[in-house]
mmCIF file of N, CA and C in Angstrom:
data_model
loop_
_atom_site.group_PDB
_atom_site.id
_atom_site.type_symbol
_atom_site.label_atom_id
_atom_site.label_comp_id
_atom_site.label_asym_id
_atom_site.label_seq_id
_atom_site.Cartn_x
_atom_site.Cartn_y
_atom_site.Cartn_z
ATOM 1 N N MET A 1 -4.951 35.113 -8.035
ATOM 2 C CA MET A 1 -5.300 33.828 -8.595
ATOM 3 C C MET A 1 -5.746 33.179 -7.245
ATOM 4 N N ILE A 2 -6.754 32.567 -7.056
ATOM 5 C CA ILE A 2 -7.231 31.806 -5.748
ATOM 6 C C ILE A 2 -7.083 30.038 -6.337
ATOM 7 N N ILE A 3 -6.368 29.368 -5.565
ATOM 8 C CA ILE A 3 -6.231 27.930 -5.704
ATOM 9 C C ILE A 3 -7.209 27.428 -4.475
ATOM 10 N N PHE A 4 -8.034 26.480 -5.299
ATOM 11 C CA PHE A 4 -9.217 25.622 -4.315
ATOM 12 C C PHE A 4 -9.056 24.462 -5.059
ATOM 13 N N GLY A 5 -9.418 23.292 -4.292
ATOM 14 C CA GLY A 5 -9.774 21.880 -4.554
ATOM 15 C C GLY A 5 -10.464 21.077 -3.554
ATOM 16 N N THR A 6 -10.065 19.900 -3.335
ATOM 17 C CA THR A 6 -10.625 18.968 -2.513
ATOM 18 C C THR A 6 -9.409 18.164 -1.937
ATOM 19 N N ARG A 7 -9.712 17.530 -0.590
ATOM 20 C CA ARG A 7 -8.571 16.503 -0.303
ATOM 21 C C ARG A 7 -9.725 15.344 0.708
ATOM 22 N N GLY A 8 -9.200 14.218 0.401
ATOM 23 C CA GLY A 8 -10.161 13.356 1.102
ATOM 24 C C GLY A 8 -9.319 12.555 2.178
ATOM 25 N N TYR A 9 -9.822 12.180 3.325
ATOM 26 C CA TYR A 9 -9.293 11.712 4.443
ATOM 27 C C TYR A 9 -10.304 10.268 4.718
ATOM 28 N N LEU A 10 -9.342 9.405 5.069
ATOM 29 C CA LEU A 10 -9.932 7.921 5.293
ATOM 30 C C LEU A 10 -9.740 7.542 6.893
ATOM 31 N N TYR A 11 -10.757 7.295 7.499
ATOM 32 C CA TYR A 11 -10.418 6.900 8.895
ATOM 33 C C TYR A 11 -11.031 5.360 9.108
ATOM 34 N N GLN A 12 -10.248 4.682 10.020
ATOM 35 C CA GLN A 12 -10.799 3.343 10.072
ATOM 36 C C GLN A 12 -11.319 3.291 11.673
ATOM 37 N N LEU A 13 -12.674 3.133 11.595
ATOM 38 C CA LEU A 13 -13.347 3.432 12.847
ATOM 39 C C LEU A 13 -13.342 2.051 13.935
ATOM 40 N N ALA A 14 -13.376 0.911 13.344
ATOM 41 C CA ALA A 14 -13.556 -0.253 14.027
ATOM 42 C C ALA A 14 -13.176 -1.673 13.010
ATOM 43 N N ILE A 15 -12.960 -2.480 13.698
ATOM 44 C CA ILE A 15 -12.688 -3.748 13.128
ATOM 45 C C ILE A 15 -13.740 -4.902 13.744
ATOM 46 N N LEU A 16 -14.771 -5.231 12.717
ATOM 47 C CA LEU A 16 -16.030 -6.266 13.197
ATOM 48 C C LEU A 16 -15.654 -7.547 12.467
ATOM 49 N N THR A 17 -16.368 -8.535 13.168
ATOM 50 C CA THR A 17 -16.209 -9.728 12.672
ATOM 51 C C THR A 17 -18.083 -9.759 12.011
ATOM 52 N N LEU A 18 -18.107 -9.944 10.767
ATOM 53 C CA LEU A 18 -19.423 -10.107 9.955
ATOM 54 C C LEU A 18 -19.271 -11.078 9.168
ATOM 55 N N VAL A 19 -20.494 -11.639 8.699
ATOM 56 C CA VAL A 19 -20.564 -12.401 7.446
ATOM 57 C C VAL A 19 -20.690 -11.437 6.252
ATOM 58 N N CYS A 20 -19.441 -11.607 5.305
ATOM 59 C CA CYS A 20 -19.564 -11.139 4.022
ATOM 60 C C CYS A 20 -20.543 -11.140 3.048
ATOM 61 N N GLY A 21 -20.866 -10.150 2.386
ATOM 62 C CA GLY A 21 -22.084 -10.322 1.297
ATOM 63 C C GLY A 21 -21.285 -10.597 0.133
ATOM 64 N N TRP A 22 -20.292 -10.503 -0.433
ATOM 65 C CA TRP A 22 -19.604 -10.805 -1.436
ATOM 66 C C TRP A 22 -18.981 -12.426 -1.219
ATOM 67 N N CYS A 23 -18.568 -13.050 -0.420
ATOM 68 C CA CYS A 23 -17.669 -14.114 -0.444
ATOM 69 C C CYS A 23 -18.439 -15.226 0.408
ATOM 70 N N GLY A 24 -19.581 -14.350 1.395
ATOM 71 C CA GLY A 24 -20.142 -15.328 2.418
ATOM 72 C C GLY A 24 -19.189 -15.908 3.366
ATOM 73 N N ASN A 25 -18.411 -15.675 3.731
ATOM 74 C CA ASN A 25 -17.284 -15.900 4.834
ATOM 75 C C ASN A 25 -17.632 -15.395 5.768
ATOM 76 N N PRO A 26 -17.670 -15.857 7.227
ATOM 77 C CA PRO A 26 -17.723 -14.858 8.455
ATOM 78 C C PRO A 26 -16.079 -14.448 8.720
ATOM 79 N N ALA A 27 -15.693 -13.168 8.460
ATOM 80 C CA ALA A 27 -14.533 -12.713 8.372
ATOM 81 C C ALA A 27 -14.461 -11.052 9.003
ATOM 82 N N ALA A 28 -13.138 -10.696 9.397
ATOM 83 C CA ALA A 28 -12.930 -9.872 10.014
ATOM 84 C C ALA A 28 -13.374 -8.299 8.816
ATOM 85 N N HIS A 29 -13.975 -7.356 9.078
ATOM 86 C CA HIS A 29 -14.273 -6.212 8.206
ATOM 87 C C HIS A 29 -13.948 -4.937 8.907
ATOM 88 N N THR A 30 -13.416 -4.335 8.086
ATOM 89 C CA THR A 30 -12.773 -2.862 8.706
ATOM 90 C C THR A 30 -14.228 -1.821 8.274
ATOM 91 N N LEU A 31 -14.538 -0.921 9.229
ATOM 92 C CA LEU A 31 -15.612 -0.049 9.444
ATOM 93 C C LEU A 31 -14.952 1.270 8.887
ATOM 94 N N ARG A 32 -15.005 1.652 7.820
ATOM 95 C CA ARG A 32 -14.372 3.125 7.455
ATOM 96 C C ARG A 32 -15.130 4.207 7.042
ATOM 97 N N LYS A 33 -14.395 5.412 7.526
ATOM 98 C CA LYS A 33 -15.265 6.661 7.255
ATOM 99 C C LYS A 33 -14.435 7.515 6.314
ATOM 100 N N ARG A 34 -15.186 7.956 5.135
ATOM 101 C CA ARG A 34 -14.284 8.762 4.181
ATOM 102 C C ARG A 34 -14.700 10.109 3.978
ATOM 103 N N VAL A 35 -13.994 10.872 4.287
ATOM 104 C CA VAL A 35 -14.409 12.333 4.256
ATOM 105 C C VAL A 35 -13.775 13.234 3.455
ATOM 106 N N THR A 36 -14.412 13.723 2.518
ATOM 107 C CA THR A 36 -14.008 14.877 1.375
ATOM 108 C C THR A 36 -14.314 16.160 1.996
ATOM 109 N N LYS A 37 -13.013 17.072 2.199
ATOM 110 C CA LYS A 37 -12.994 18.356 2.285
ATOM 111 C C LYS A 37 -12.644 19.499 1.488
ATOM 112 N N PHE A 38 -13.257 20.621 1.138
ATOM 113 C CA PHE A 38 -13.270 21.509 0.275
ATOM 114 C C PHE A 38 -11.757 22.360 0.937
ATOM 115 N N THR A 39 -10.921 22.625 0.044
ATOM 116 C CA THR A 39 -9.877 23.257 0.423
ATOM 117 C C THR A 39 -9.333 24.506 -0.294
ATOM 118 N N LEU A 40 -8.906 25.304 0.395
ATOM 119 C CA LEU A 40 -8.512 26.942 -0.042
ATOM 120 C C LEU A 40 -7.481 27.167 0.080
ATOM 121 N N PHE A 41 -6.578 27.166 -1.098
ATOM 122 C CA PHE A 41 -4.898 27.634 -0.735
ATOM 123 C C PHE A 41 -4.521 26.400 0.271
ATOM 124 N N PHE A 42 -4.813 25.061 -0.081
ATOM 125 C CA PHE A 42 -4.281 23.834 0.296
ATOM 126 C C PHE A 42 -4.503 23.642 1.979
ATOM 127 N N VAL A 43 -5.784 24.742 2.488
ATOM 128 C CA VAL A 43 -6.253 24.511 4.108
ATOM 129 C C VAL A 43 -7.467 23.629 3.883
ATOM 130 N N PRO A 44 -7.701 22.785 4.413
ATOM 131 C CA PRO A 44 -9.076 22.128 4.325
ATOM 132 C C PRO A 44 -10.276 22.906 5.403
ATOM 133 N N LEU A 45 -11.146 23.643 4.707
ATOM 134 C CA LEU A 45 -12.198 24.346 5.101
ATOM 135 C C LEU A 45 -13.130 23.620 5.916
ATOM 136 N N PHE A 46 -13.888 23.158 5.120
ATOM 137 C CA PHE A 46 -15.167 22.165 5.627
ATOM 138 C C PHE A 46 -15.447 20.915 5.108
ATOM 139 N N PRO A 47 -15.915 19.869 5.445
ATOM 140 C CA PRO A 47 -16.366 18.569 4.684
ATOM 141 C C PRO A 47 -17.704 18.737 3.772
ATOM 142 N N PHE A 48 -17.604 18.465 2.556
ATOM 143 C CA PHE A 48 -18.915 18.283 1.938
ATOM 144 C C PHE A 48 -19.504 16.915 1.712
ATOM 145 N N SER A 49 -18.478 15.873 1.875
ATOM 146 C CA SER A 49 -19.014 14.455 1.623
ATOM 147 C C SER A 49 -18.451 13.773 2.701
ATOM 148 N N THR A 50 -19.208 12.885 3.127
ATOM 149 C CA THR A 50 -18.889 11.683 4.111
ATOM 150 C C THR A 50 -19.694 10.494 3.696
ATOM 151 N N LYS A 51 -18.840 9.434 3.741
ATOM 152 C CA LYS A 51 -19.504 8.061 3.482
ATOM 153 C C LYS A 51 -18.434 7.046 4.218
ATOM 154 N N PHE A 52 -19.677 6.102 4.429
ATOM 155 C CA PHE A 52 -19.208 4.985 5.368
ATOM 156 C C PHE A 52 -19.280 3.691 4.407
ATOM 157 N N ALA A 53 -18.306 2.705 4.850
ATOM 158 C CA ALA A 53 -18.005 1.643 4.090
ATOM 159 C C ALA A 53 -17.638 0.411 5.016
ATOM 160 N N THR A 54 -17.823 -0.824 4.561
ATOM 161 C CA THR A 54 -17.281 -1.893 5.201
ATOM 162 C C THR A 54 -16.144 -2.513 4.428
ATOM 163 N N GLN A 55 -15.133 -3.289 4.805
ATOM 164 C CA GLN A 55 -14.490 -3.878 3.596
ATOM 165 C C GLN A 55 -14.051 -5.290 4.345
ATOM 166 N N CYS A 56 -14.317 -6.340 3.585
ATOM 167 C CA CYS A 56 -14.081 -7.526 4.224
ATOM 168 C C CYS A 56 -12.388 -7.912 3.754
ATOM 169 N N THR A 57 -11.637 -8.541 4.927
ATOM 170 C CA THR A 57 -10.297 -8.652 4.861
ATOM 171 C C THR A 57 -10.027 -9.852 4.388
ATOM 172 N N PHE A 58 -11.019 -10.790 3.924
ATOM 173 C CA PHE A 58 -10.820 -12.048 3.419
ATOM 174 C C PHE A 58 -10.923 -11.888 2.006
ATOM 175 N N CYS A 59 -11.780 -11.215 1.208
ATOM 176 C CA CYS A 59 -11.973 -11.112 -0.418
ATOM 177 C C CYS A 59 -11.678 -9.869 -0.808
ATOM 178 N N GLY A 60 -11.694 -8.648 0.022
ATOM 179 C CA GLY A 60 -11.495 -7.525 -0.023
ATOM 180 C C GLY A 60 -12.742 -6.557 -0.793
ATOM 181 N N GLY A 61 -13.788 -7.288 -0.499
ATOM 182 C CA GLY A 61 -15.003 -6.603 -1.134
ATOM 183 C C GLY A 61 -15.355 -5.776 -0.375
ATOM 184 N N GLU A 62 -15.680 -4.686 -1.057
ATOM 185 C CA GLU A 62 -16.253 -2.955 -0.072
ATOM 186 C C GLU A 62 -17.457 -3.011 -0.339
ATOM 187 N N GLN A 63 -18.438 -2.562 0.754
ATOM 188 C CA GLN A 63 -19.925 -2.281 0.575
ATOM 189 C C GLN A 63 -20.076 -0.902 1.269
ATOM 190 N N GLN A 64 -20.569 -0.046 0.469
ATOM 191 C CA GLN A 64 -21.186 1.080 1.235
ATOM 192 C C GLN A 64 -22.236 1.046 1.950
ATOM 193 N N ILE A 65 -22.423 1.411 3.227
ATOM 194 C CA ILE A 65 -23.442 1.464 4.078
ATOM 195 C C ILE A 65 -24.044 2.885 4.553
ATOM 196 N N PRO A 66 -25.011 3.079 4.778
ATOM 197 C CA PRO A 66 -25.633 4.436 5.408
ATOM 198 C C PRO A 66 -25.327 4.826 6.645
ATOM 199 N N LYS A 67 -25.188 5.893 6.991
ATOM 200 C CA LYS A 67 -24.579 6.431 8.364
ATOM 201 C C LYS A 67 -25.383 5.959 9.553
ATOM 202 N N GLU A 68 -26.480 5.692 9.392
ATOM 203 C CA GLU A 68 -27.291 5.095 10.799
ATOM 204 C C GLU A 68 -26.801 3.681 10.758
ATOM 205 N N GLN A 69 -26.757 2.787 9.935
ATOM 206 C CA GLN A 69 -26.087 1.570 10.100
ATOM 207 C C GLN A 69 -24.514 1.532 10.449
ATOM 208 N N ALA A 70 -23.939 2.474 10.182
ATOM 209 C CA ALA A 70 -22.784 2.791 10.476
ATOM 210 C C ALA A 70 -22.495 3.155 12.120
ATOM 211 N N GLU A 71 -23.298 3.994 12.433
ATOM 212 C CA GLU A 71 -23.470 4.078 13.856
ATOM 213 C C GLU A 71 -23.810 2.763 14.899
ATOM 214 N N GLN A 72 -24.845 2.305 14.202
ATOM 215 C CA GLN A 72 -25.068 0.999 14.823
ATOM 216 C C GLN A 72 -24.406 0.079 15.310
ATOM 217 N N LEU A 73 -23.318 -0.251 13.878
ATOM 218 C CA LEU A 73 -22.312 -1.170 14.124
ATOM 219 C C LEU A 73 -21.410 -0.650 15.021
ATOM 220 N N LEU A 74 -20.917 0.819 15.065
ATOM 221 C CA LEU A 74 -20.015 1.214 15.936
ATOM 222 C C LEU A 74 -20.249 1.006 17.352
ATOM 223 N N ALA A 75 -21.700 1.566 17.506
ATOM 224 C CA ALA A 75 -22.268 1.505 18.862
ATOM 225 C C ALA A 75 -22.278 -0.380 19.410
ATOM 226 N N GLN A 76 -22.299 -1.266 18.456
ATOM 227 C CA GLN A 76 -22.401 -2.560 19.101
ATOM 228 C C GLN A 76 -20.723 -2.904 19.356
ATOM 229 N N HIS A 77 -19.975 -2.442 18.574
ATOM 230 C CA HIS A 77 -18.656 -2.743 18.804
ATOM 231 C C HIS A 77 -18.175 -2.108 20.097
ATOM 232 N N ALA A 78 -18.599 -1.014 20.525
ATOM 233 C CA ALA A 78 -18.021 -0.182 21.567
ATOM 234 C C ALA A 78 -18.923 -1.059 22.977
ATOM 235 N N ALA A 79 -20.076 -1.525 22.843
ATOM 236 C CA ALA A 79 -20.532 -2.304 23.775
ATOM 237 C C ALA A 79 -20.029 -3.652 23.966
ATOM 238 N N SER A 80 -19.411 -4.150 22.860
ATOM 239 C CA SER A 80 -18.850 -5.450 22.989
ATOM 240 C C SER A 80 -17.483 -5.344 23.825
ATOM 241 N N GLN A 81 -16.755 -4.152 23.520
ATOM 242 C CA GLN A 81 -15.460 -4.038 24.278
ATOM 243 C C GLN A 81 -15.557 -3.488 25.825
ATOM 244 N N GLN A 82 -16.985 -3.223 26.259
ATOM 245 C CA GLN A 82 -16.990 -2.815 27.855
ATOM 246 C C GLN A 82 -16.570 -3.504 28.416
ATOM 247 N N GLY A 83 -15.696 -3.385 29.333
ATOM 248 C CA GLY A 83 -15.387 -4.362 30.306
ATOM 249 C C GLY A 83 -14.835 -5.356 30.089
ATOM 250 N N ASN A 84 -14.278 -5.465 28.966
ATOM 251 C CA ASN A 84 -13.260 -6.657 28.340
ATOM 252 C C ASN A 84 -11.979 -6.150 27.783
ATOM 253 N N PRO A 85 -11.127 -6.559 28.980
ATOM 254 C CA PRO A 85 -9.686 -5.915 28.709
ATOM 255 C C PRO A 85 -8.849 -6.762 27.337
ATOM 256 N N TYR A 86 -9.568 -7.779 26.664
ATOM 257 C CA TYR A 86 -8.564 -8.539 25.827
ATOM 258 C C TYR A 86 -9.138 -8.015 24.352
ATOM 259 N N GLY A 87 -10.408 -7.420 24.517
ATOM 260 C CA GLY A 87 -10.962 -7.148 23.100
ATOM 261 C C GLY A 87 -11.490 -8.001 22.273
ATOM 262 N N GLN A 88 -11.738 -9.313 23.175
ATOM 263 C CA GLN A 88 -12.632 -10.483 22.343
ATOM 264 C C GLN A 88 -14.061 -10.276 22.820
ATOM 265 N N PRO A 89 -14.789 -10.154 22.146
ATOM 266 C CA PRO A 89 -16.312 -10.069 21.976
ATOM 267 C C PRO A 89 -16.862 -11.016 23.322
ATOM 268 N N HIS A 90 -17.864 -10.868 24.174
ATOM 269 C CA HIS A 90 -18.410 -11.848 25.123
ATOM 270 C C HIS A 90 -18.984 -12.815 24.205
ATOM 271 N N GLY A 91 -18.965 -13.936 24.641
ATOM 272 C CA GLY A 91 -19.756 -15.468 24.543
ATOM 273 C C GLY A 91 -18.712 -16.093 23.016
ATOM 274 N N GLN A 92 -17.851 -15.503 22.730
ATOM 275 C CA GLN A 92 -17.096 -15.919 21.478
ATOM 276 C C GLN A 92 -15.835 -17.026 21.960
ATOM 277 N N ALA A 93 -16.076 -17.865 21.508
ATOM 278 C CA ALA A 93 -15.098 -19.234 21.867
ATOM 279 C C ALA A 93 -13.429 -18.740 21.663
ATOM 280 N N GLY A 94 -12.812 -18.905 22.377
ATOM 281 C CA GLY A 94 -11.273 -18.512 22.173
ATOM 282 C C GLY A 94 -10.481 -19.199 23.203
ATOM 283 N N TYR A 95 -9.356 -18.511 23.629
ATOM 284 C CA TYR A 95 -8.381 -19.245 24.531
ATOM 285 C C TYR A 95 -9.048 -19.142 25.912
ATOM 286 N N ALA A 96 -9.147 -20.265 26.520
ATOM 287 C CA ALA A 96 -9.660 -20.290 27.893
ATOM 288 C C ALA A 96 -8.489 -21.356 28.612
ATOM 289 N N PRO A 97 -8.130 -21.000 30.107
ATOM 290 C CA PRO A 97 -7.209 -21.691 30.584
ATOM 291 C C PRO A 97 -7.638 -23.006 31.347
ATOM 292 N N ASN A 98 -6.602 -23.811 31.610
ATOM 293 C CA ASN A 98 -7.099 -25.092 32.087
ATOM 294 C C ASN A 98 -8.360 -25.717 31.187
ATOM 295 N N GLY A 99 -8.007 -25.428 29.674
ATOM 296 C CA GLY A 99 -8.798 -26.530 28.878
ATOM 297 C C GLY A 99 -10.400 -26.259 28.877
ATOM 298 N N GLN A 100 -10.632 -25.132 29.661
ATOM 299 C CA GLN A 100 -12.284 -24.771 29.853
ATOM 300 C C GLN A 100 -12.640 -24.146 28.251
ATOM 301 N N GLY A 101 -13.791 -24.055 28.035
ATOM 302 C CA GLY A 101 -14.245 -23.720 26.906
ATOM 303 C C GLY A 101 -14.267 -24.450 25.642
ATOM 304 N N GLN A 102 -14.615 -23.935 24.448
ATOM 305 C CA GLN A 102 -14.843 -25.095 23.215
ATOM 306 C C GLN A 102 -13.992 -24.350 21.934
ATOM 307 N N ASN A 103 -13.659 -25.114 21.406
ATOM 308 C CA ASN A 103 -12.765 -24.874 20.243
ATOM 309 C C ASN A 103 -13.768 -25.103 19.134
ATOM 310 N N PRO A 104 -13.840 -23.978 18.227
ATOM 311 C CA PRO A 104 -14.817 -24.227 17.311
ATOM 312 C C PRO A 104 -14.158 -24.788 15.977
ATOM 313 N N TYR A 105 -13.044 -25.092 15.739
ATOM 314 C CA TYR A 105 -12.348 -25.633 14.941
ATOM 315 C C TYR A 105 -11.959 -26.954 14.767
ATOM 316 N N GLN A 106 -12.377 -27.563 16.013
ATOM 317 C CA GLN A 106 -11.687 -29.019 16.371
ATOM 318 C C GLN A 106 -12.987 -29.787 16.059
ATOM 319 N N SER A 107 -12.683 -30.794 15.354
ATOM 320 C CA SER A 107 -14.020 -31.856 14.729
ATOM 321 C C SER A 107 -14.026 -33.071 15.922
#
């Protein structure tokens, strides 16, 4: 008797700030990679399906994206993290000591 099947793995690659295609809000999106592997006797042997998706943290909308676009988003995320110890993208308003900078939520 041979026991075989599949098993899915979900990897969170990055958290990006994008404009949602579902709700239209600029919100955090998780970039995820879903890998389905063939198993034999409950041992994962090889992947046979890999899919990438982004999910909005505001509305929960999920959008499948091609591998090339996922790699491009991941490269942009890695470039924005280079030399930035606090994880905030360059050029984005936020906390600045001594009252410097701008508050985008202040009217």
